[in-house]
Coordinates of C-alpha atoms and ligand atoms in Angstrom, one line a residue:
M1394 CA 0.0 0.0 0.0
K1395 CA 1.3 3.4 -0.9
V1396 CA 1.3 5.7 2.1
V1397 CA -0.4 9.1 1.5
T1398 CA -0.6 11.5 4.4
R1399 CA -1.7 15.1 4.6
F1400 CA -1.3 18.3 6.5
A1401 CA -4.5 20.2 6.4
P1402 CA -4.2 23.5 8.2
S1403 CA -6.9 26.2 8.3
P1404 CA -5.5 29.6 7.3
T1405 CA -6.7 31.3 10.5
G1406 CA -3.4 32.8 11.6
Y1407 CA 0.2 31.9 12.0
I1408 CA 1.3 28.3 12.7
H1409 CA 2.5 28.0 16.2
I1410 CA 4.5 25.4 17.9
G1411 CA 1.4 23.5 19.1
N1412 CA 0.1 22.7 15.7
V1413 CA 3.2 22.4 13.4
R1414 CA 3.8 18.9 14.8
S1415 CA 0.7 17.7 12.8
A1416 CA 2.8 18.4 9.7
I1417 CA 6.0 16.7 11.0
Y1418 CA 4.6 13.3 11.7
P1419 CA 2.7 13.0 8.4
Y1420 CA 5.9 14.1 6.6
L1421 CA 8.1 11.5 8.3
L1422 CA 5.6 8.7 7.7
A1423 CA 5.2 9.5 4.1
K1424 CA 9.0 9.8 3.4
Q1425 CA 9.7 6.6 5.4
N1426 CA 7.4 4.7 3.1
A1427 CA 8.4 6.4 -0.1
G1428 CA 4.9 7.8 -0.1
K1429 CA 3.5 11.3 -0.5
M1430 CA 2.5 14.1 1.8
I1431 CA -0.3 16.4 0.6
L1432 CA -0.7 20.0 1.8
R1433 CA -4.4 21.0 1.7
I1434 CA -5.6 24.4 2.8
E1435 CA -8.9 24.1 4.7
D1436 CA -10.3 27.5 4.1
T1437 CA -14.1 26.9 4.1
D1438 CA -14.7 28.8 7.3
R1439 CA -14.7 32.2 5.6
E1440 CA -15.3 34.0 8.9
R1441 CA -12.1 32.8 10.4
Y1442 CA -10.1 33.2 7.2
V1443 CA -7.0 35.4 7.6
E1444 CA -5.3 37.0 4.6
G1445 CA -1.7 35.9 4.3
A1446 CA -2.0 32.9 6.6
T1447 CA -1.5 30.4 3.7
E1448 CA 1.8 32.0 2.8
L1449 CA 2.9 31.8 6.4
I1450 CA 2.0 28.1 6.5
E1451 CA 4.0 27.5 3.3
D1452 CA 6.9 29.5 4.6
T1453 CA 7.0 27.6 7.9
L1454 CA 6.9 24.2 6.1
E1455 CA 9.6 25.3 3.7
W1456 CA 11.8 26.6 6.5
L1457 CA 11.5 23.3 8.3
G1458 CA 12.2 21.3 5.2
L1459 CA 8.8 19.6 5.2
N1460 CA 8.3 19.7 1.5
W1461 CA 4.9 18.6 0.4
D1462 CA 4.5 16.4 -2.7
E1463 CA 1.2 17.8 -3.8
G1464 CA -0.5 21.0 -2.8
P1465 CA -0.4 24.8 -3.3
I1466 CA 2.4 26.2 -5.5
I1467 CA 3.4 22.8 -6.9
G1468 CA 0.0 21.5 -7.8
G1469 CA -0.7 17.8 -8.4
P1470 CA -3.2 15.3 -9.7
H1471 CA -5.9 16.3 -7.1
A1472 CA -5.8 20.0 -7.6
P1473 CA -7.2 22.4 -6.5
Y1474 CA -5.7 22.1 -3.0
F1475 CA -7.8 24.9 -1.5
Q1476 CA -11.1 23.6 -0.2
S1477 CA -12.8 26.9 -1.1
E1478 CA -12.1 26.0 -4.8
R1479 CA -13.6 22.5 -4.5
K1480 CA -17.2 23.4 -3.8
S1481 CA -18.6 21.4 -6.7
I1482 CA -16.9 18.2 -5.6
Y1483 CA -18.5 18.5 -2.1
H1484 CA -21.9 19.3 -3.7
D1485 CA -21.6 16.1 -5.8
Y1486 CA -21.0 14.0 -2.8
A1487 CA -23.8 15.8 -1.0
R1488 CA -26.2 14.9 -3.7
R1489 CA -25.2 11.2 -3.4
L1490 CA -26.2 11.4 0.2
I1491 CA -29.5 13.1 -0.6
E1492 CA -30.3 10.4 -3.3
S1493 CA -29.6 7.6 -0.8
G1494 CA -31.8 9.3 1.8
R1495 CA -28.9 10.1 4.1
A1496 CA -29.0 13.9 3.9
Y1497 CA -31.7 16.5 4.1
A1498 CA -32.1 20.2 3.6
D1499 CA -32.9 21.8 6.9
P1500 CA -34.4 25.3 6.8
T1501 CA -34.9 25.4 10.6
P1502 CA -33.9 28.9 11.8
S1503 CA -31.1 29.0 14.3
E1504 CA -33.3 30.6 17.0
E1505 CA -35.5 27.6 16.8
I1506 CA -32.4 25.3 17.2
A1507 CA -31.3 27.4 20.2
K1508 CA -34.6 26.7 21.8
Y1509 CA -34.3 22.9 21.4
R1510 CA -30.8 23.2 22.9
E1511 CA -32.2 25.2 25.9
K1512 CA -35.0 22.7 26.4
C1513 CA -32.5 19.8 26.7
S1514 CA -30.3 21.7 29.0
K1515 CA -33.3 22.4 31.3
E1516 CA -34.3 18.8 31.3
K1517 CA -30.6 17.8 31.8
I1518 CA -30.6 15.6 28.8
P1519 CA -27.9 15.6 26.0
F1520 CA -28.9 17.7 23.0
L1521 CA -29.1 15.7 19.9
Y1522 CA -30.4 17.4 16.8
R1523 CA -31.7 14.1 15.4
N1524 CA -34.4 14.1 18.1
F1525 CA -35.7 17.3 16.6
R1526 CA -35.3 16.4 12.9
P1527 CA -38.1 18.2 10.9
E1528 CA -40.7 15.9 9.4
N1529 CA -41.0 17.6 6.1
T1530 CA -38.0 19.0 4.4
P1531 CA -37.7 21.0 1.2
E1532 CA -35.5 20.2 -1.8
W1533 CA -31.9 21.2 -1.2
E1534 CA -30.9 24.4 -2.8
P1535 CA -28.3 27.0 -2.2
G1536 CA -28.9 29.0 1.0
I1537 CA -30.3 26.0 2.9
P1538 CA -28.0 24.0 5.2
L1539 CA -27.7 20.4 4.4
R1540 CA -27.6 17.9 7.3
F1541 CA -26.6 14.3 7.6
K1542 CA -29.3 11.9 8.6
A1543 CA -27.6 9.9 11.3
E1544 CA -28.5 6.3 12.2
P1545 CA -27.9 5.7 15.9
K1546 CA -25.6 2.7 16.3
E1547 CA -22.4 1.7 17.9
Y1548 CA -18.9 2.0 16.4
A1549 CA -15.7 0.3 17.2
W1550 CA -12.4 1.4 15.5
H1551 CA -8.7 1.3 16.0
D1552 CA -6.7 4.5 16.4
E1553 CA -3.0 4.0 15.7
V1554 CA -2.0 6.0 18.8
M1555 CA -5.0 5.8 21.1
G1556 CA -5.7 2.1 20.6
D1557 CA -9.0 0.3 20.3
M1558 CA -11.9 2.7 20.6
H1559 CA -15.6 2.3 21.0
A1560 CA -18.5 4.7 21.0
G1561 CA -22.2 4.3 21.6
P1562 CA -25.1 5.7 19.5
E1563 CA -25.4 8.8 21.8
V1564 CA -22.6 10.5 20.0
L1565 CA -24.1 10.2 16.5
D1566 CA -26.0 13.1 15.3
D1567 CA -27.4 15.0 12.2
I1568 CA -24.2 17.1 11.7
I1569 CA -24.3 19.9 9.2
L1570 CA -22.6 18.9 5.9
I1571 CA -23.0 22.1 3.8
K1572 CA -23.6 25.4 5.5
K1573 CA -26.0 28.2 4.5
D1574 CA -23.2 29.9 2.5
G1575 CA -22.8 26.8 0.3
Y1576 CA -19.4 25.9 1.8
P1577 CA -18.9 22.5 3.4
T1578 CA -18.1 22.1 7.1
Y1579 CA -14.8 20.6 8.1
N1580 CA -16.6 17.5 9.2
F1581 CA -17.8 16.8 5.6
A1582 CA -15.1 18.4 3.5
H1583 CA -12.2 16.5 5.0
I1584 CA -14.0 13.1 4.5
V1585 CA -14.5 13.9 0.8
D1586 CA -11.0 15.2 0.3
D1587 CA -9.2 12.5 2.1
A1588 CA -11.1 10.0 -0.1
E1589 CA -10.6 11.9 -3.3
M1590 CA -6.9 12.4 -2.6
G1591 CA -6.3 8.8 -1.6
V1592 CA -5.1 9.6 1.9
T1593 CA -4.2 6.4 3.7
H1594 CA -3.4 7.9 7.1
V1595 CA -5.4 10.7 8.7
M1596 CA -3.0 12.2 11.2
R1597 CA -4.4 15.1 13.2
G1598 CA -4.9 16.5 16.7
V1599 CA -6.7 14.4 19.3
E1600 CA -9.4 17.0 19.5
Y1601 CA -11.1 15.3 16.6
L1602 CA -11.3 11.9 18.3
S1603 CA -14.8 12.6 19.9
S1604 CA -16.3 13.3 16.4
T1605 CA -14.8 10.2 14.9
P1606 CA -18.0 8.1 15.1
N1607 CA -19.8 10.7 13.0
Y1608 CA -16.9 10.5 10.5
L1609 CA -17.2 6.7 10.5
A1610 CA -20.9 7.0 9.8
L1611 CA -20.1 9.3 6.8
Y1612 CA -17.5 6.9 5.4
E1613 CA -20.1 4.2 5.6
A1614 CA -23.0 6.2 4.1
L1615 CA -20.7 7.3 1.2
N1616 CA -19.3 3.8 0.8
L1617 CA -15.8 5.0 1.3
E1618 CA -12.9 3.0 2.7
R1619 CA -11.8 4.1 6.1
P1620 CA -8.3 5.5 6.2
K1621 CA -6.1 4.7 9.2
L1622 CA -6.8 7.1 12.0
V1623 CA -3.9 8.6 14.0
S1624 CA -4.8 11.0 16.8
L1625 CA -1.8 13.1 17.9
P1626 CA -1.9 14.0 21.6
H1627 CA -1.9 17.6 22.6
I1628 CA 1.2 19.6 23.2
L1629 CA 0.6 21.0 26.6
A1630 CA 1.3 24.6 27.8
P1631 CA 4.4 24.9 30.0
T1632 CA 2.2 24.8 33.1
G1633 CA -1.2 23.4 34.0
N1634 CA -3.1 20.8 32.0
K1635 CA -4.3 22.6 29.0
K1636 CA -3.1 22.4 25.4
L1637 CA -0.6 24.9 24.3
G1638 CA -2.4 27.7 22.4
K1639 CA -1.8 31.2 21.2
R1640 CA -3.3 32.5 24.4
D1641 CA -0.5 30.9 26.4
G1642 CA 2.0 32.9 24.3
A1643 CA 2.7 30.0 21.9
K1644 CA 5.0 31.8 19.5
S1645 CA 4.7 31.3 15.8
V1646 CA 7.3 29.0 14.3
T1647 CA 8.7 31.7 12.1
E1648 CA 9.3 33.9 15.2
Y1649 CA 11.8 31.3 16.4
R1650 CA 13.4 31.3 13.0
D1651 CA 13.7 35.1 13.2
D1652 CA 15.3 34.7 16.6
G1653 CA 17.9 32.4 15.1
V1654 CA 16.8 29.0 16.2
L1655 CA 18.0 26.6 13.6
A1656 CA 15.4 24.8 11.6
E1657 CA 17.1 21.4 12.2
A1658 CA 16.8 22.1 16.0
M1659 CA 13.1 23.0 15.7
L1660 CA 12.3 19.9 13.7
N1661 CA 14.4 17.7 16.0
Y1662 CA 12.8 19.1 19.2
L1663 CA 9.2 19.0 17.9
A1664 CA 9.6 15.5 16.5
C1665 CA 10.8 14.2 19.8
L1666 CA 8.1 16.0 21.7
G1667 CA 5.8 13.0 22.3
W1668 CA 7.7 10.5 20.3
N1669 CA 10.9 8.5 20.9
D1670 CA 12.5 5.5 19.3
G1671 CA 13.0 3.7 22.5
T1672 CA 16.7 4.7 22.9
E1673 CA 18.2 7.6 24.8
Q1674 CA 19.2 9.4 21.6
E1675 CA 18.2 13.0 21.5
I1676 CA 19.8 14.5 18.4
Y1677 CA 18.4 13.4 15.1
T1678 CA 18.9 14.7 11.6
K1679 CA 15.8 14.8 9.3
D1680 CA 17.0 11.6 7.6
Q1681 CA 17.5 9.9 10.9
L1682 CA 14.0 10.9 12.0
I1683 CA 12.6 9.5 8.7
K1684 CA 14.4 6.3 9.3
N1685 CA 13.5 5.8 12.9
F1686 CA 10.0 7.2 13.1
S1687 CA 7.2 4.9 14.0
L1688 CA 3.5 5.4 14.7
E1689 CA 3.6 2.9 17.5
R1690 CA 6.0 5.0 19.5
I1691 CA 4.0 8.2 19.5
Q1692 CA 2.9 8.6 23.1
S1693 CA -0.7 8.8 23.8
S1694 CA -0.6 11.3 26.6
G1695 CA 0.1 15.0 26.1
A1696 CA 3.7 16.3 25.9
R1697 CA 4.7 19.4 27.6
Y1698 CA 6.2 22.3 25.7
D1699 CA 9.5 23.4 27.1
E1700 CA 11.2 26.4 25.5
T1701 CA 14.5 25.9 27.5
K1702 CA 14.7 22.4 25.9
L1703 CA 14.1 23.9 22.5
L1704 CA 17.0 26.3 23.0
W1705 CA 19.2 23.5 24.2
Y1706 CA 18.5 21.7 21.0
S1707 CA 19.3 24.9 19.1
G1708 CA 22.7 25.2 20.8
Q1709 CA 23.4 21.5 20.1
W1710 CA 22.7 22.0 16.5
I1711 CA 24.9 25.1 16.2
R1712 CA 27.8 23.0 17.6
K1713 CA 26.9 20.0 15.4
I1714 CA 26.9 22.0 12.2
F1715 CA 30.2 23.7 13.2
D1716 CA 31.9 20.4 14.2
E1717 CA 30.6 18.3 11.3
Q1718 CA 30.4 20.8 8.4
G1719 CA 32.9 23.5 9.4
V1720 CA 32.8 27.2 10.2
D1721 CA 32.0 28.2 6.6
V1722 CA 28.7 26.4 6.6
L1723 CA 27.7 27.7 9.9
Y1724 CA 28.8 31.2 8.9
E1725 CA 26.5 31.2 5.9
R1726 CA 23.6 30.7 8.3
T1727 CA 24.5 33.7 10.5
A1728 CA 23.7 36.5 8.0
G1729 CA 21.4 39.0 9.6
F1730 CA 22.3 38.0 13.1
W1731 CA 25.4 40.0 13.7
P1732 CA 25.4 43.3 15.7
E1733 CA 25.2 46.4 13.6
V1734 CA 28.7 47.4 14.5
A1735 CA 29.9 44.3 12.6
D1736 CA 28.7 45.7 9.3
N1737 CA 32.1 47.1 8.4
F1738 CA 34.1 44.0 9.1
N1739 CA 35.0 41.5 6.6
N1740 CA 33.8 37.9 6.4
D1741 CA 37.1 36.5 7.5
Y1742 CA 37.2 38.4 10.7
K1743 CA 33.5 37.5 11.5
R1744 CA 34.3 33.9 10.7
R1745 CA 37.1 34.0 13.3
V1746 CA 34.8 35.5 15.9
L1747 CA 32.2 32.8 15.1
S1748 CA 34.7 30.0 15.5
I1749 CA 35.6 31.0 19.0
I1750 CA 32.1 31.8 20.2
Y1751 CA 29.9 29.3 18.5
D1752 CA 29.9 26.8 21.3
R1753 CA 28.3 29.4 23.6
L1754 CA 25.4 30.3 21.3
K1755 CA 21.9 29.0 21.9
T1756 CA 20.5 30.8 19.0
L1757 CA 22.2 32.7 16.2
S1758 CA 20.8 36.0 17.5
D1759 CA 22.9 35.6 20.6
L1760 CA 25.7 36.8 18.3
R1761 CA 24.1 40.3 18.6
E1762 CA 24.8 40.6 22.3
M1763 CA 27.7 38.3 22.7
T1764 CA 30.1 39.6 20.0
A1765 CA 29.6 43.4 20.0
Y1766 CA 33.0 44.0 21.7
F1767 CA 34.8 42.3 18.9
F1768 CA 33.8 45.1 16.6
A1769 CA 33.8 48.2 18.7
A1770 CA 35.7 49.0 21.9
P1771 CA 33.3 48.7 24.8
A1772 CA 32.5 51.6 27.1
I1773 CA 34.8 51.4 30.1
D1774 CA 32.9 50.5 33.2
I1775 CA 35.2 50.7 36.2
D1776 CA 32.5 49.6 38.6
M1777 CA 32.2 46.4 36.7
L1778 CA 35.9 45.8 37.4
L1779 CA 35.8 46.8 41.0
Q1780 CA 32.7 44.8 41.8
N1781 CA 33.7 41.6 40.1
K1782 CA 33.7 38.8 42.6
F1783 CA 37.4 37.9 42.0
L1784 CA 38.6 41.5 41.9
K1785 CA 36.7 43.0 44.8
K1786 CA 39.6 42.1 47.2
L1787 CA 42.2 43.9 45.2
S1788 CA 42.9 47.6 45.7
E1789 CA 42.7 50.0 42.8
A1790 CA 46.5 50.5 42.9
E1791 CA 47.0 46.8 42.7
L1792 CA 44.7 46.5 39.7
E1793 CA 46.5 49.3 38.0
S1794 CA 50.0 47.9 38.6
T1795 CA 48.8 44.4 37.6
L1796 CA 47.5 45.8 34.3
K1797 CA 50.7 47.6 33.7
T1798 CA 52.7 44.4 34.1
V1799 CA 50.3 42.7 31.7
I1800 CA 50.7 45.4 29.1
S1801 CA 54.4 45.4 29.3
E1802 CA 54.6 41.6 28.9
L1803 CA 52.1 41.4 26.1
T1804 CA 54.0 44.3 24.3
K1805 CA 57.1 42.1 24.3
L1806 CA 55.3 39.2 22.6
E1807 CA 56.6 38.6 19.1
D1808 CA 54.0 36.2 17.7
W1809 CA 50.5 37.2 18.6
N1810 CA 48.9 33.8 18.5
A1811 CA 46.8 31.7 20.8
D1812 CA 49.7 29.5 22.0
S1813 CA 52.2 32.2 22.7
L1814 CA 49.5 34.3 24.3
Q1815 CA 48.7 31.4 26.6
N1816 CA 52.4 31.1 27.6
T1817 CA 52.6 34.7 28.4
L1818 CA 49.3 34.6 30.4
N1819 CA 50.8 31.6 32.4
N1820 CA 54.0 33.5 33.0
L1821 CA 52.1 36.5 34.2
L1822 CA 50.5 34.5 36.9
E1823 CA 53.9 34.2 38.6
L1824 CA 55.0 37.7 37.7
T1825 CA 52.0 39.3 39.2
N1826 CA 51.5 36.8 41.9
K1827 CA 47.8 36.7 41.2
K1828 CA 45.4 33.7 41.1
P1829 CA 44.2 32.7 37.6
A1830 CA 40.6 33.8 38.4
E1831 CA 41.9 37.3 39.4
L1832 CA 44.4 37.9 36.6
F1833 CA 42.2 36.4 33.8
S1834 CA 39.1 38.2 35.0
L1835 CA 40.9 41.5 35.1
I1836 CA 42.2 41.1 31.5
R1837 CA 39.0 39.7 30.2
I1838 CA 36.8 42.4 31.6
A1839 CA 39.3 45.1 30.5
V1840 CA 39.1 44.1 26.9
S1841 CA 35.4 43.1 26.7
F1842 CA 33.4 44.6 29.5
A1843 CA 31.1 41.7 28.9
P1844 CA 29.7 39.2 31.4
F1845 CA 31.6 36.4 29.7
S1846 CA 33.8 35.8 26.7
P1847 CA 35.5 32.9 25.0
A1848 CA 38.9 31.6 26.3
L1849 CA 41.1 34.6 27.0
N1850 CA 44.0 33.7 24.7
L1851 CA 41.5 33.2 21.8
T1852 CA 39.7 36.4 22.5
L1853 CA 43.1 38.3 22.5
E1854 CA 44.2 36.5 19.4
V1855 CA 41.1 37.5 17.4
L1856 CA 41.1 41.1 18.8
G1857 CA 44.7 41.4 17.6
R1858 CA 47.7 43.0 19.2
D1859 CA 46.9 46.7 18.6
E1860 CA 43.3 46.6 19.6
S1861 CA 44.0 44.5 22.7
L1862 CA 46.9 46.7 23.9
A1863 CA 44.9 49.9 23.2
R1864 CA 42.0 48.6 25.3
L1865 CA 44.2 47.5 28.2
N1866 CA 46.0 50.9 28.1
S1867 CA 42.7 52.8 28.2
V1868 CA 41.6 50.9 31.2
A1869 CA 44.9 51.3 33.0
R1870 CA 44.6 55.0 32.5
A1871 CA 41.0 55.1 33.7
I1872 CA 41.5 53.3 37.0
Ligands
LIG852 N1 -8.2 22.1 9.3 C1 -8.1 21.4 10.5 C2 -7.4 22.3 11.5 O1 -6.7 23.2 11.1 C3 -7.3 20.2 10.3 C4 -7.7 19.0 10.9 C5 -7.2 17.8 10.1 O2 -6.0 17.7 9.9 O3 -8.0 17.1 9.6 O4 -7.5 22.0 12.7

């Protein structure tokens, strides 16, 4: 059987962390089985439609490397891939149901329906529209909602993640298939499209599980084969027990991209949120995810979103790219993330800065704050020196004389490189009779005035002789 999956977002806003995972698993399953993933835009709820949301969805998928095999932009044999352009297909299916007596036009005004609902709530009985089904119904024509004629019965089915499921007749109802505006509901449209597009695995959020019996009734009434159903558990908000949503500040995926989180890290983190391959492995490339993914190992309980963990992944991926592919490849990815003061510096210098700082970055945008002193002399902040926990015990005179010894030794250095700098720094420990934490903090702060920096000899090497000595001199004068 050829595997066909789909990601079927509604263009109602940006895609956030909580819903992009419904694209990752269908992608992995399709690729693993040399199948196809379809992107389908479910835009029949015209009231919730947001201009530009489709482009954001496409951008997000492209950034993550989740390339769809059929869908918007690239087309395919089941085009169009926007539900709003498929009205006539839904209407054909609707007519089939009318002909077989399984759908009816329902002109009942919504105020009337509200009354039925109220009556049930007063009597404390569940509201089922089929108990109020009108006796005589008109011919179906545009402007009149079309409803399914449900047959109360039991359903049993297997969900690939949730296991064997069962539901009684009380959940089956006369759901709306086509709305007043002529557009289908999600409930109807996705059944038709999944069948038309040959989808073999319907993977979506677990929120659709409770409606599944109604979907099963529709497959049956339309004589369609049931696809495999895969309910993906919620991604939970960082605290509490509710699903992560925009209201909990769930950021859009592209916001993380703009903050310099690597796409590989985002994909890796989200894929492992609620799935594991049974080992302790944490870092996976896309190819490894494709190879190791399995539906059986998707966990059925919710997985908690943890931004700190995402940033950990991002840092790991920065190191991985540097270590495995080299500084040039990582450097290519840093465009746009340097501080403004770096604009006038050449690529070679920036590459050298990157190669000593990369292992401290969590996101590429950390470059902005962490590297500014490589490009412009920092403002001298004597308090920062005096209040440093290692330097507090030293008098100002002691700091000044120590700096002078440092300057005079470094001035004598012939080869300004990491090794000879390290030798000089070691010799200075004896000459100044200071502890490493004292001496090195003093020099580090004097050249950077930053909370931390890469290894001191590397920092001095990259800054260069003239710049390093100039900065040390200015501080010695200012104390
Ligand atoms: N359009 C639905 C949503 O965005 C998709 C559900 C599905 O994948 O079938 O929630």
